[in-house]
PDB file of C-alpha atoms in Angstrom:
ATOM      1  CA  MET A 291      37.905  64.473 -49.857  1.00 39.00           C
ATOM      2  CA  PHE A 292      40.926  64.249 -52.447  1.00 38.00           C
ATOM      3  CA  THR A 293      43.939  64.705 -50.560  1.00 48.00           C
ATOM      4  CA  ALA A 294      46.834  65.738 -52.709  1.00 51.00           C
ATOM      5  CA  VAL A 295      50.478  63.527 -51.978  1.00 56.00           C
ATOM      6  CA  ASN A 296      53.690  65.452 -53.065  1.00 57.00           C
ATOM      7  CA  LEU A 297      56.358  64.326 -54.557  1.00 53.00           C
ATOM      8  CA  ALA A 298      57.187  66.881 -56.509  1.00 48.00           C
ATOM      9  CA  GLY A 299      59.940  68.552 -53.885  1.00 53.00           C
ATOM     10  CA  LYS A 300      61.821  65.050 -53.763  1.00 54.00           C
ATOM     11  CA  LEU A 301      61.771  63.573 -57.173  1.00 54.00           C
ATOM     12  CA  GLY A 302      59.758  66.096 -59.772  1.00 70.00           C
ATOM     13  CA  LYS A 303      56.366  65.546 -61.092  1.00 90.00           C
ATOM     14  CA  VAL A 304      54.517  62.555 -61.235  1.00 94.00           C
ATOM     15  CA  ASN A 305      54.177  60.691 -64.678  1.00 91.00           C
ATOM     16  CA  GLN A 306      51.918  57.839 -64.054  1.00 94.00           C
ATOM     17  CA  VAL A 307      49.681  55.824 -61.267  1.00 94.00           C
ATOM     18  CA  SER A 308      48.431  52.491 -60.880  1.00 95.00           C
ATOM     19  CA  CYS A 309      46.353  50.784 -58.009  1.00 93.00           C
ATOM     20  CA  GLY A 310      45.657  47.272 -57.418  1.00 93.00           C
ATOM     21  CA  SER A 311      43.860  45.911 -54.557  1.00 91.00           C
ATOM     22  CA  TRP A 312      46.157  46.363 -51.610  1.00 88.00           C
ATOM     23  CA  HIS A 313      48.453  49.130 -53.182  1.00 92.00           C
ATOM     24  CA  ALA A 314      49.230  51.533 -55.435  1.00 93.00           C
ATOM     25  CA  SER A 315      52.686  53.344 -57.246  1.00 93.00           C
ATOM     26  CA  ALA A 316      53.657  56.272 -58.800  1.00 94.00           C
ATOM     27  CA  VAL A 317      56.098  57.145 -61.746  1.00 95.00           C
ATOM     28  CA  THR A 318      57.907  60.467 -61.745  1.00 94.00           C
ATOM     29  CA  GLU A 319      59.159  61.954 -64.574  1.00 92.00           C
ATOM     30  CA  SER A 320      62.547  61.557 -63.459  1.00 89.00           C
ATOM     31  CA  GLY A 321      61.955  57.910 -63.764  1.00 91.00           C
ATOM     32  CA  GLN A 322      61.612  56.797 -59.946  1.00 90.00           C
ATOM     33  CA  ILE A 323      58.909  54.706 -58.403  1.00 90.00           C
ATOM     34  CA  PHE A 324      57.068  55.479 -55.306  1.00 91.00           C
ATOM     35  CA  ILE A 325      55.089  52.648 -53.978  1.00 90.00           C
ATOM     36  CA  TRP A 326      52.650  52.388 -50.839  1.00 89.00           C
ATOM     37  CA  GLY A 327      50.677  49.560 -49.394  1.00 86.00           C
ATOM     38  CA  HIS A 328      50.758  45.684 -48.385  1.00 83.00           C
ATOM     39  CA  LYS A 329      54.418  44.700 -48.455  1.00 76.00           C
ATOM     40  CA  LYS A 330      53.681  41.108 -50.665  1.00 74.00           C
ATOM     41  CA  ALA A 331      52.139  43.576 -53.314  1.00 77.00           C
ATOM     42  CA  ALA A 332      54.434  46.552 -52.934  1.00 72.00           C
ATOM     43  CA  GLY A 333      57.954  45.281 -52.597  1.00 68.00           C
ATOM     44  CA  ASN A 334      61.297  46.294 -50.996  1.00 63.00           C
ATOM     45  CA  ALA A 335      60.480  49.982 -50.354  1.00 57.00           C
ATOM     46  CA  VAL A 336      62.577  52.107 -48.401  1.00 45.00           C
ATOM     47  CA  GLY A 337      61.676  52.071 -45.005  1.00 46.00           C
ATOM     48  CA  THR A 338      60.627  49.578 -42.503  1.00 44.00           C
ATOM     49  CA  SER A 339      56.835  48.038 -42.742  1.00 49.00           C
ATOM     50  CA  THR A 340      54.137  47.142 -40.008  1.00 52.00           C
ATOM     51  CA  SER A 341      54.147  44.548 -37.914  1.00 50.00           C
ATOM     52  CA  ASP A 342      50.952  43.367 -40.106  1.00 54.00           C
ATOM     53  CA  GLY A 343      53.321  43.223 -43.061  1.00 55.00           C
ATOM     54  CA  SER A 344      51.845  46.750 -44.575  1.00 58.00           C
ATOM     55  CA  LEU A 345      53.838  49.540 -45.612  1.00 59.00           C
ATOM     56  CA  SER A 346      53.335  53.164 -44.323  1.00 58.00           C
ATOM     57  CA  GLY A 347      50.660  54.651 -45.644  1.00 70.00           C
ATOM     58  CA  LEU A 348      52.999  57.677 -47.095  1.00 78.00           C
ATOM     59  CA  PRO A 349      54.422  56.375 -50.873  1.00 86.00           C
ATOM     60  CA  ARG A 350      57.805  55.448 -50.308  1.00 85.00           C
ATOM     61  CA  LEU A 351      61.188  55.141 -52.996  1.00 85.00           C
ATOM     62  CA  LEU A 352      61.386  51.351 -53.985  1.00 82.00           C
ATOM     63  CA  SER A 353      65.193  50.842 -54.093  1.00 71.00           C
ATOM     64  CA  PHE A 354      66.029  48.763 -56.935  1.00 65.00           C
ATOM     65  CA  THR A 355      65.750  52.103 -58.950  1.00 57.00           C
ATOM     66  CA  ALA A 356      68.283  53.795 -58.749  1.00 58.00           C
ATOM     67  CA  GLU A 357      70.336  53.010 -61.163  1.00 75.00           C
ATOM     68  CA  LEU A 358      67.247  52.134 -63.746  1.00 86.00           C
ATOM     69  CA  ARG A 359      65.001  54.805 -65.185  1.00 92.00           C
ATOM     70  CA  ILE A 360      61.639  53.363 -65.120  1.00 94.00           C
ATOM     71  CA  ALA A 361      58.802  54.591 -67.565  1.00 95.00           C
ATOM     72  CA  GLY A 362      55.755  52.947 -66.328  1.00 96.00           C
ATOM     73  CA  VAL A 363      54.307  50.776 -63.960  1.00 97.00           C
ATOM     74  CA  SER A 364      50.641  48.391 -63.355  1.00 97.00           C
ATOM     75  CA  CYS A 365      49.287  47.243 -60.509  1.00 96.00           C
ATOM     76  CA  GLY A 366      47.583  44.002 -60.573  1.00 96.00           C
ATOM     77  CA  HIS A 367      45.473  42.320 -57.458  1.00 95.00           C
ATOM     78  CA  ASN A 368      48.340  41.891 -55.133  1.00 93.00           C
ATOM     79  CA  TYR A 369      51.336  41.884 -57.693  1.00 95.00           C
ATOM     80  CA  THR A 370      53.438  44.752 -59.831  1.00 95.00           C
ATOM     81  CA  TYR A 371      55.031  45.002 -62.914  1.00 97.00           C
ATOM     82  CA  ALA A 372      57.028  47.545 -64.289  1.00 96.00           C
ATOM     83  CA  TRP A 373      59.472  48.456 -67.397  1.00 97.00           C
ATOM     84  CA  THR A 374      62.242  50.637 -68.017  1.00 95.00           C
ATOM     85  CA  VAL A 375      62.803  53.596 -70.905  1.00 94.00           C
ATOM     86  CA  ASP A 376      64.964  50.586 -72.556  1.00 93.00           C
ATOM     87  CA  GLY A 377      62.243  48.139 -72.744  1.00 94.00           C
ATOM     88  CA  GLN A 378      63.332  46.024 -69.507  1.00 95.00           C
ATOM     89  CA  VAL A 379      60.637  44.078 -67.444  1.00 97.00           C
ATOM     90  CA  PHE A 380      60.426  43.438 -63.521  1.00 96.00           C
ATOM     91  CA  SER A 381      57.724  42.250 -61.442  1.00 96.00           C
ATOM     92  CA  TRP A 382      57.574  41.417 -57.842  1.00 94.00           C
ATOM     93  CA  GLY A 383      54.277  40.371 -55.164  1.00 93.00           C
ATOM     94  CA  SER A 384      52.174  37.439 -55.507  1.00 94.00           C
ATOM     95  CA  GLY A 385      53.411  34.460 -58.103  1.00 96.00           C
ATOM     96  CA  HIS A 386      49.539  33.058 -58.079  1.00 96.00           C
ATOM     97  CA  CYS A 387      48.732  31.288 -61.066  1.00 97.00           C
ATOM     98  CA  GLY A 388      52.174  31.985 -62.445  1.00 98.00           C
ATOM     99  CA  VAL A 389      51.783  35.894 -63.483  1.00 98.00           C
ATOM    100  CA  LEU A 390      54.746  37.317 -62.707  1.00 98.00           C
ATOM    101  CA  GLY A 391      56.376  35.190 -65.637  1.00 98.00           C
ATOM    102  CA  HIS A 392      59.505  34.128 -63.278  1.00 98.00           C
ATOM    103  CA  GLY A 393      58.273  30.451 -64.146  1.00 98.00           C
ATOM    104  CA  SER A 394      56.574  29.364 -61.113  1.00 97.00           C
ATOM    105  CA  ASP A 395      54.205  30.652 -58.829  1.00 97.00           C
ATOM    106  CA  LYS A 396      56.380  31.806 -55.928  1.00 96.00           C
ATOM    107  CA  ASP A 397      56.089  34.812 -54.384  1.00 94.00           C
ATOM    108  CA  PHE A 398      58.509  37.596 -54.923  1.00 92.00           C
ATOM    109  CA  LEU A 399      59.279  40.681 -52.694  1.00 86.00           C
ATOM    110  CA  GLN A 400      61.909  41.815 -54.867  1.00 87.00           C
ATOM    111  CA  PRO A 401      61.106  43.387 -58.000  1.00 91.00           C
ATOM    112  CA  THR A 402      62.877  40.926 -60.556  1.00 93.00           C
ATOM    113  CA  LYS A 403      63.977  41.375 -64.130  1.00 96.00           C
ATOM    114  CA  VAL A 404      61.503  39.111 -66.234  1.00 98.00           C
ATOM    115  CA  ASN A 405      64.468  37.351 -68.394  1.00 97.00           C
ATOM    116  CA  LYS A 406      61.710  35.561 -70.795  1.00 97.00           C
ATOM    117  CA  LEU A 407      61.737  39.011 -72.288  1.00 98.00           C
ATOM    118  CA  SER A 408      64.904  40.307 -72.398  1.00 96.00           C
ATOM    119  CA  GLU A 409      64.737  39.784 -76.185  1.00 96.00           C
ATOM    120  CA  VAL A 410      61.779  42.387 -76.911  1.00 97.00           C
ATOM    121  CA  THR A 411      61.533  46.123 -75.972  1.00 97.00           C
ATOM    122  CA  VAL A 412      58.413  46.422 -73.592  1.00 98.00           C
ATOM    123  CA  LYS A 413      56.170  49.819 -74.074  1.00 97.00           C
ATOM    124  CA  SER A 414      53.047  49.199 -71.939  1.00 97.00           C
ATOM    125  CA  ILE A 415      51.669  46.534 -69.683  1.00 98.00           C
ATOM    126  CA  GLY A 416      48.122  45.737 -68.545  1.00 98.00           C
ATOM    127  CA  ALA A 417      48.184  44.094 -65.164  1.00 98.00           C
ATOM    128  CA  GLY A 418      44.668  42.242 -64.241  1.00 98.00           C
ATOM    129  CA  HIS A 419      43.359  39.848 -61.024  1.00 97.00           C
ATOM    130  CA  SER A 420      45.193  36.928 -62.034  1.00 97.00           C
ATOM    131  CA  HIS A 421      46.757  37.449 -65.563  1.00 98.00           C
ATOM    132  CA  CYS A 422      48.649  39.964 -67.330  1.00 98.00           C
ATOM    133  CA  GLY A 423      49.137  41.782 -70.682  1.00 98.00           C
ATOM    134  CA  ILE A 424      52.668  42.621 -72.228  1.00 98.00           C
ATOM    135  CA  VAL A 425      52.943  44.905 -75.203  1.00 98.00           C
ATOM    136  CA  THR A 426      56.337  45.193 -77.118  1.00 98.00           C
ATOM    137  CA  ALA A 427      57.783  48.136 -78.987  1.00 97.00           C
ATOM    138  CA  ASP A 428      56.863  46.344 -82.571  1.00 96.00           C
ATOM    139  CA  GLY A 429      53.320  45.649 -81.433  1.00 97.00           C
ATOM    140  CA  LEU A 430      53.334  42.185 -80.221  1.00 98.00           C
ATOM    141  CA  LEU A 431      51.210  40.723 -77.338  1.00 98.00           C
ATOM    142  CA  PHE A 432      52.550  38.477 -74.915  1.00 98.00           C
ATOM    143  CA  THR A 433      50.052  36.894 -71.956  1.00 98.00           C
ATOM    144  CA  VAL A 434      50.956  34.859 -68.447  1.00 98.00           C
ATOM    145  CA  GLY A 435      49.263  33.965 -65.549  1.00 98.00           C
ATOM    146  CA  LYS A 436      45.882  32.376 -65.194  1.00 97.00           C
ATOM    147  CA  GLY A 437      44.807  30.263 -68.390  1.00 95.00           C
ATOM    148  CA  ARG A 438      41.016  28.635 -67.669  1.00 92.00           C
ATOM    149  CA  ASP A 439      38.872  31.175 -68.406  1.00 94.00           C
ATOM    150  CA  GLY A 440      40.655  31.720 -71.952  1.00 96.00           C
ATOM    151  CA  ALA A 441      41.885  35.262 -71.126  1.00 97.00           C
ATOM    152  CA  LEU A 442      45.453  34.811 -72.121  1.00 98.00           C
ATOM    153  CA  GLY A 443      44.057  33.925 -75.451  1.00 97.00           C
ATOM    154  CA  LEU A 444      46.080  30.719 -76.635  1.00 96.00           C
ATOM    155  CA  GLY A 445      43.552  29.135 -77.758  1.00 94.00           C
ATOM    156  CA  LYS A 446      41.347  26.405 -76.828  1.00 92.00           C
ATOM    157  CA  SER A 447      44.168  23.675 -76.529  1.00 87.00           C
ATOM    158  CA  LEU A 448      46.199  26.069 -73.635  1.00 88.00           C
ATOM    159  CA  LEU A 449      44.044  26.656 -70.687  1.00 93.00           C
ATOM    160  CA  ASN A 450      46.290  25.933 -68.177  1.00 95.00           C
ATOM    161  CA  ASP A 451      48.241  28.783 -66.067  1.00 97.00           C
ATOM    162  CA  VAL A 452      51.303  30.291 -68.080  1.00 98.00           C
ATOM    163  CA  PHE A 453      54.238  30.757 -65.857  1.00 98.00           C
ATOM    164  CA  TYR A 454      55.981  32.824 -68.771  1.00 98.00           C
ATOM    165  CA  PRO A 455      55.129  35.332 -70.739  1.00 98.00           C
ATOM    166  CA  THR A 456      53.749  33.625 -74.045  1.00 98.00           C
ATOM    167  CA  LYS A 457      53.147  35.446 -77.663  1.00 97.00           C
ATOM    168  CA  CYS A 458      49.215  35.728 -78.087  1.00 95.00           C
ATOM    169  CA  SER A 459      47.505  34.618 -81.155  1.00 84.00           C
ATOM    170  CA  THR A 460      47.028  37.501 -83.012  1.00 91.00           C
ATOM    171  CA  ASP A 461      48.886  38.758 -85.810  1.00 91.00           C
ATOM    172  CA  GLU A 462      47.291  42.672 -85.239  1.00 96.00           C
ATOM    173  CA  ASP A 463      49.744  45.336 -84.298  1.00 97.00           C
ATOM    174  CA  ILE A 464      48.960  45.920 -80.460  1.00 98.00           C
ATOM    175  CA  ILE A 465      49.662  49.510 -78.894  1.00 98.00           C
ATOM    176  CA  ALA A 466      47.513  48.790 -75.413  1.00 98.00           C
ATOM    177  CA  VAL A 467      46.275  45.906 -72.873  1.00 98.00           C
ATOM    178  CA  SER A 468      43.712  45.718 -70.331  1.00 98.00           C
ATOM    179  CA  CYS A 469      43.169  42.574 -68.015  1.00 98.00           C
ATOM    180  CA  SER A 470      40.220  41.975 -66.264  1.00 97.00           C
ATOM    181  CA  LYS A 471      39.975  42.908 -62.373  1.00 95.00           C
ATOM    182  CA  GLY A 472      37.941  39.833 -61.383  1.00 89.00           C
ATOM    183  CA  ASP A 473      39.499  36.541 -60.262  1.00 88.00           C
ATOM    184  CA  HIS A 474      36.342  34.894 -61.644  1.00 88.00           C
ATOM    185  CA  HIS A 475      35.361  35.385 -65.431  1.00 94.00           C
ATOM    186  CA  GLY A 476      38.483  36.419 -66.310  1.00 96.00           C
ATOM    187  CA  HIS A 477      38.820  38.913 -69.904  1.00 98.00           C
ATOM    188  CA  THR A 478      41.216  40.912 -71.834  1.00 98.00           C
ATOM    189  CA  LEU A 479      40.874  43.541 -73.843  1.00 98.00           C
ATOM    190  CA  ALA A 480      43.325  44.720 -76.541  1.00 98.00           C
ATOM    191  CA  LEU A 481      44.084  48.298 -78.597  1.00 98.00           C
ATOM    192  CA  THR A 482      45.535  47.843 -82.306  1.00 98.00           C
ATOM    193  CA  LYS A 483      47.274  50.679 -83.768  1.00 97.00           C
ATOM    194  CA  GLU A 484      44.395  51.469 -85.865  1.00 97.00           C
ATOM    195  CA  GLY A 485      42.348  51.872 -83.109  1.00 98.00           C
ATOM    196  CA  LYS A 486      40.392  48.392 -83.061  1.00 98.00           C
ATOM    197  CA  VAL A 487      39.130  46.657 -79.876  1.00 98.00           C
ATOM    198  CA  LEU A 488      39.910  43.107 -79.568  1.00 98.00           C
ATOM    199  CA  SER A 489      38.408  41.014 -76.733  1.00 98.00           C
ATOM    200  CA  TRP A 490      38.698  37.245 -75.767  1.00 98.00           C
ATOM    201  CA  GLY A 491      38.225  35.508 -72.480  1.00 97.00           C
ATOM    202  CA  ASP A 492      34.505  34.323 -70.485  1.00 97.00           C
ATOM    203  CA  GLY A 493      32.015  36.002 -72.508  1.00 97.00           C
ATOM    204  CA  TYR A 494      29.946  36.229 -68.611  1.00 95.00           C
ATOM    205  CA  LYS A 495      27.430  39.103 -68.350  1.00 94.00           C
ATOM    206  CA  GLY A 496      28.222  40.333 -72.470  1.00 97.00           C
ATOM    207  CA  LYS A 497      31.494  41.882 -71.422  1.00 97.00           C
ATOM    208  CA  LEU A 498      33.521  40.834 -74.454  1.00 98.00           C
ATOM    209  CA  GLY A 499      31.539  43.199 -76.444  1.00 98.00           C
ATOM    210  CA  LEU A 500      30.216  40.571 -79.092  1.00 98.00           C
ATOM    211  CA  GLY A 501      26.875  40.492 -78.980  1.00 97.00           C
ATOM    212  CA  HIS A 502      26.685  37.065 -77.019  1.00 96.00           C
ATOM    213  CA  HIS A 503      28.294  35.293 -74.050  1.00 96.00           C
ATOM    214  CA  ASN A 504      30.517  32.883 -75.337  1.00 97.00           C
ATOM    215  CA  VAL A 505      33.844  32.327 -74.564  1.00 97.00           C
ATOM    216  CA  MET A 506      36.447  33.207 -76.667  1.00 97.00           C
ATOM    217  CA  TYR A 507      39.886  31.855 -76.926  1.00 96.00           C
ATOM    218  CA  SER A 508      41.432  33.814 -79.203  1.00 96.00           C
ATOM    219  CA  PRO A 509      41.241  37.237 -80.002  1.00 97.00           C
ATOM    220  CA  SER A 510      37.989  38.573 -82.069  1.00 97.00           C
ATOM    221  CA  ALA A 511      37.399  41.964 -82.728  1.00 98.00           C
ATOM    222  CA  ILE A 512      34.577  44.209 -81.931  1.00 98.00           C
ATOM    223  CA  PRO A 513      33.073  45.497 -84.427  1.00 98.00           C
ATOM    224  CA  GLN A 514      33.617  49.407 -85.403  1.00 97.00           C
ATOM    225  CA  GLU A 515      30.400  49.903 -85.914  1.00 97.00           C
ATOM    226  CA  TYR A 516      29.800  49.290 -82.254  1.00 98.00           C
ATOM    227  CA  PHE A 517      31.630  52.621 -81.825  1.00 97.00           C
ATOM    228  CA  SER A 518      29.968  54.623 -84.314  1.00 95.00           C
ATOM    229  CA  GLY A 519      32.777  53.721 -86.616  1.00 97.00           C
ATOM    230  CA  GLU A 520      35.494  55.737 -84.711  1.00 96.00           C
ATOM    231  CA  LYS A 521      39.019  55.286 -83.463  1.00 96.00           C
ATOM    232  CA  VAL A 522      39.485  53.206 -79.902  1.00 97.00           C
ATOM    233  CA  VAL A 523      41.922  55.251 -77.979  1.00 96.00           C
ATOM    234  CA  SER A 524      41.440  54.051 -74.141  1.00 97.00           C
ATOM    235  CA  LEU A 525      40.074  50.967 -72.928  1.00 98.00           C
ATOM    236  CA  ALA A 526      39.565  49.249 -69.476  1.00 98.00           C
ATOM    237  CA  ALA A 527      38.338  45.652 -68.334  1.00 98.00           C
ATOM    238  CA  GLY A 528      36.533  45.970 -65.186  1.00 96.00           C
ATOM    239  CA  GLY A 529      35.686  42.543 -63.460  1.00 94.00           C
ATOM    240  CA  ILE A 530      32.752  42.096 -65.054  1.00 95.00           C
ATOM    241  CA  HIS A 531      32.184  44.763 -67.326  1.00 97.00           C
ATOM    242  CA  SER A 532      34.037  46.898 -70.287  1.00 98.00           C
ATOM    243  CA  CYS A 533      34.766  50.174 -71.533  1.00 98.00           C
ATOM    244  CA  ALA A 534      36.634  52.572 -74.153  1.00 98.00           C
ATOM    245  CA  ALA A 535      36.783  55.689 -75.523  1.00 96.00           C
ATOM    246  CA  THR A 536      36.751  56.924 -78.718  1.00 94.00           C
ATOM    247  CA  LEU A 537      39.010  59.911 -80.281  1.00 91.00           C
ATOM    248  CA  THR A 538      36.030  62.604 -80.452  1.00 89.00           C
ATOM    249  CA  GLY A 539      35.838  61.890 -76.705  1.00 90.00           C
ATOM    250  CA  LYS A 540      32.830  59.218 -76.848  1.00 93.00           C
ATOM    251  CA  VAL A 541      32.894  56.751 -73.941  1.00 95.00           C
ATOM    252  CA  TYR A 542      31.363  53.282 -74.477  1.00 97.00           C
ATOM    253  CA  THR A 543      30.054  50.517 -71.785  1.00 97.00           C
ATOM    254  CA  TRP A 544      29.498  47.266 -71.871  1.00 97.00           C
ATOM    255  CA  GLY A 545      28.748  43.895 -69.725  1.00 96.00           C
ATOM    256  CA  CYS A 546      27.336  43.874 -66.441  1.00 94.00           C
ATOM    257  CA  GLY A 547      25.481  47.018 -65.799  1.00 91.00           C
ATOM    258  CA  SER A 548      24.730  46.152 -61.899  1.00 88.00           C
ATOM    259  CA  ASP A 549      25.693  48.917 -59.007  1.00 85.00           C
ATOM    260  CA  GLY A 550      25.510  51.765 -62.008  1.00 89.00           C
ATOM    261  CA  ARG A 551      28.787  50.506 -62.960  1.00 92.00           C
ATOM    262  CA  LEU A 552      28.116  50.795 -67.403  1.00 94.00           C
ATOM    263  CA  GLY A 553      26.619  54.745 -66.422  1.00 92.00           C
ATOM    264  CA  HIS A 554      22.990  54.281 -67.907  1.00 89.00           C
ATOM    265  CA  LYS A 555      19.993  55.999 -66.122  1.00 84.00           C
ATOM    266  CA  ASP A 556      17.563  52.789 -67.662  1.00 80.00           C
ATOM    267  CA  GLY A 557      20.158  50.748 -65.747  1.00 72.00           C
ATOM    268  CA  GLU A 558      19.235  52.447 -62.159  1.00 73.00           C
ATOM    269  CA  LYS A 559      15.932  50.209 -61.282  1.00 68.00           C
ATOM    270  CA  HIS A 560      17.645  47.127 -62.562  1.00 65.00           C
ATOM    271  CA  ARG A 561      20.522  45.783 -60.282  1.00 63.00           C
ATOM    272  CA  TYR A 562      21.196  42.630 -60.937  1.00 66.00           C
ATOM    273  CA  LEU A 563      19.705  41.919 -64.386  1.00 74.00           C
ATOM    274  CA  PHE A 564      20.701  45.412 -66.490  1.00 87.00           C
ATOM    275  CA  ARG A 565      23.445  44.232 -68.904  1.00 91.00           C
ATOM    276  CA  SER A 566      24.534  45.534 -72.468  1.00 94.00           C
ATOM    277  CA  ASP A 567      26.020  42.845 -75.020  1.00 97.00           C
ATOM    278  CA  ILE A 568      27.346  45.587 -77.053  1.00 98.00           C
ATOM    279  CA  PRO A 569      29.442  48.446 -76.660  1.00 98.00           C
ATOM    280  CA  ARG A 570      26.676  51.047 -75.912  1.00 97.00           C
ATOM    281  CA  LEU A 571      26.880  55.189 -75.473  1.00 96.00           C
ATOM    282  CA  VAL A 572      27.145  56.684 -72.057  1.00 94.00           C
ATOM    283  CA  GLU A 573      24.961  60.033 -72.753  1.00 92.00           C
ATOM    284  CA  ASP A 574      25.297  61.979 -69.707  1.00 87.00           C
ATOM    285  CA  LEU A 575      29.465  62.539 -70.052  1.00 86.00           C
ATOM    286  CA  PRO A 576      30.081  66.399 -71.632  1.00 81.00           C
ATOM    287  CA  LYS A 577      29.897  66.336 -75.301  1.00 78.00           C
ATOM    288  CA  ASN A 578      32.771  67.543 -77.566  1.00 73.00           C
ATOM    289  CA  SER A 579      35.652  66.423 -75.570  1.00 75.00           C
ATOM    290  CA  ASN A 580      39.003  66.305 -77.560  1.00 75.00           C
ATOM    291  CA  TYR A 581      40.528  63.729 -75.319  1.00 75.00           C
ATOM    292  CA  VAL A 582      38.974  60.969 -72.856  1.00 85.00           C
ATOM    293  CA  ALA A 583      40.552  58.266 -71.292  1.00 92.00           C
ATOM    294  CA  VAL A 584      38.970  55.637 -69.040  1.00 95.00           C
ATOM    295  CA  SER A 585      39.651  53.273 -65.947  1.00 95.00           C
ATOM    296  CA  SER A 586      37.411  50.489 -64.610  1.00 94.00           C
ATOM    297  CA  SER A 587      37.356  48.625 -61.682  1.00 93.00           C
ATOM    298  CA  TYR A 588      35.441  45.851 -60.585  1.00 92.00           C
ATOM    299  CA  TYR A 589      32.424  47.612 -59.544  1.00 89.00           C
ATOM    300  CA  HIS A 590      32.846  51.358 -61.174  1.00 92.00           C
ATOM    301  CA  THR A 591      34.184  52.787 -64.586  1.00 95.00           C
ATOM    302  CA  ALA A 592      35.992  56.528 -64.145  1.00 94.00           C
ATOM    303  CA  ALA A 593      36.496  59.252 -67.551  1.00 92.00           C
ATOM    304  CA  LEU A 594      39.229  61.560 -67.567  1.00 89.00           C
ATOM    305  CA  ILE A 595      38.274  64.310 -70.085  1.00 83.00           C
ATOM    306  CA  ASP A 596      39.885  67.132 -71.751  1.00 78.00           C
TER     307      ASP A 596
END
């Protein structure tokens, strides 16, 4: 059963929501952030926390937003990134693997400006389990956090954890990024302005969509014919699978198919062995949709159909 969380009476309609492993957040049309969940990930919200460190189950206004208008938020495993309408970036929560971008693996309970991004205007962020991707207004991609899976896309010579956002090695014009939700076998997907999908990182179970299981240390384009030659408009990196949606409303999934996460009927009797090494059309979704947005966690996939 779904239960509505009504924020409209306080600061207007909600424009965006994001969920991590331990917390969730919502951005209103007035540019405020509400957040709920464990305090380590949620930060300094208004109100008192419980004795075990968790916040109340009800969304609370994040106090740092009083003089800033927030454009978006992205919740990682146990940390949060937010960006303002003028492109400033703040992060807080667990600093594991340096994922917060402040130069160390220290935890930050208060939203803190990521100073290394002060000279760029950030338009979107994709926070994963242990690494994060940051997209600028002029199509550049920065990555930060866990490096040893190759998921940062910085080349084979740089596999250590990265504590500051660092420009990813691609010349493509990037408009969106998604970072994997699992601690192991990290990978990343990026969407270009032309509707191409780039993938890199650990190729476990074929989740890079390139037809093999190799580690890719730099971004590689998934062949457009795997998406029937269509422009991709939305993508999501799960734990050990991936998904994407095209402009005409088709959804494609690839990687590990256990627990039904790829949405293909022929995987029902092959829980541990079923997979697809390239993007494969999900046949049972409604046809002729105008637009589809996709999202995924470690174990499941969702599609929003217009």
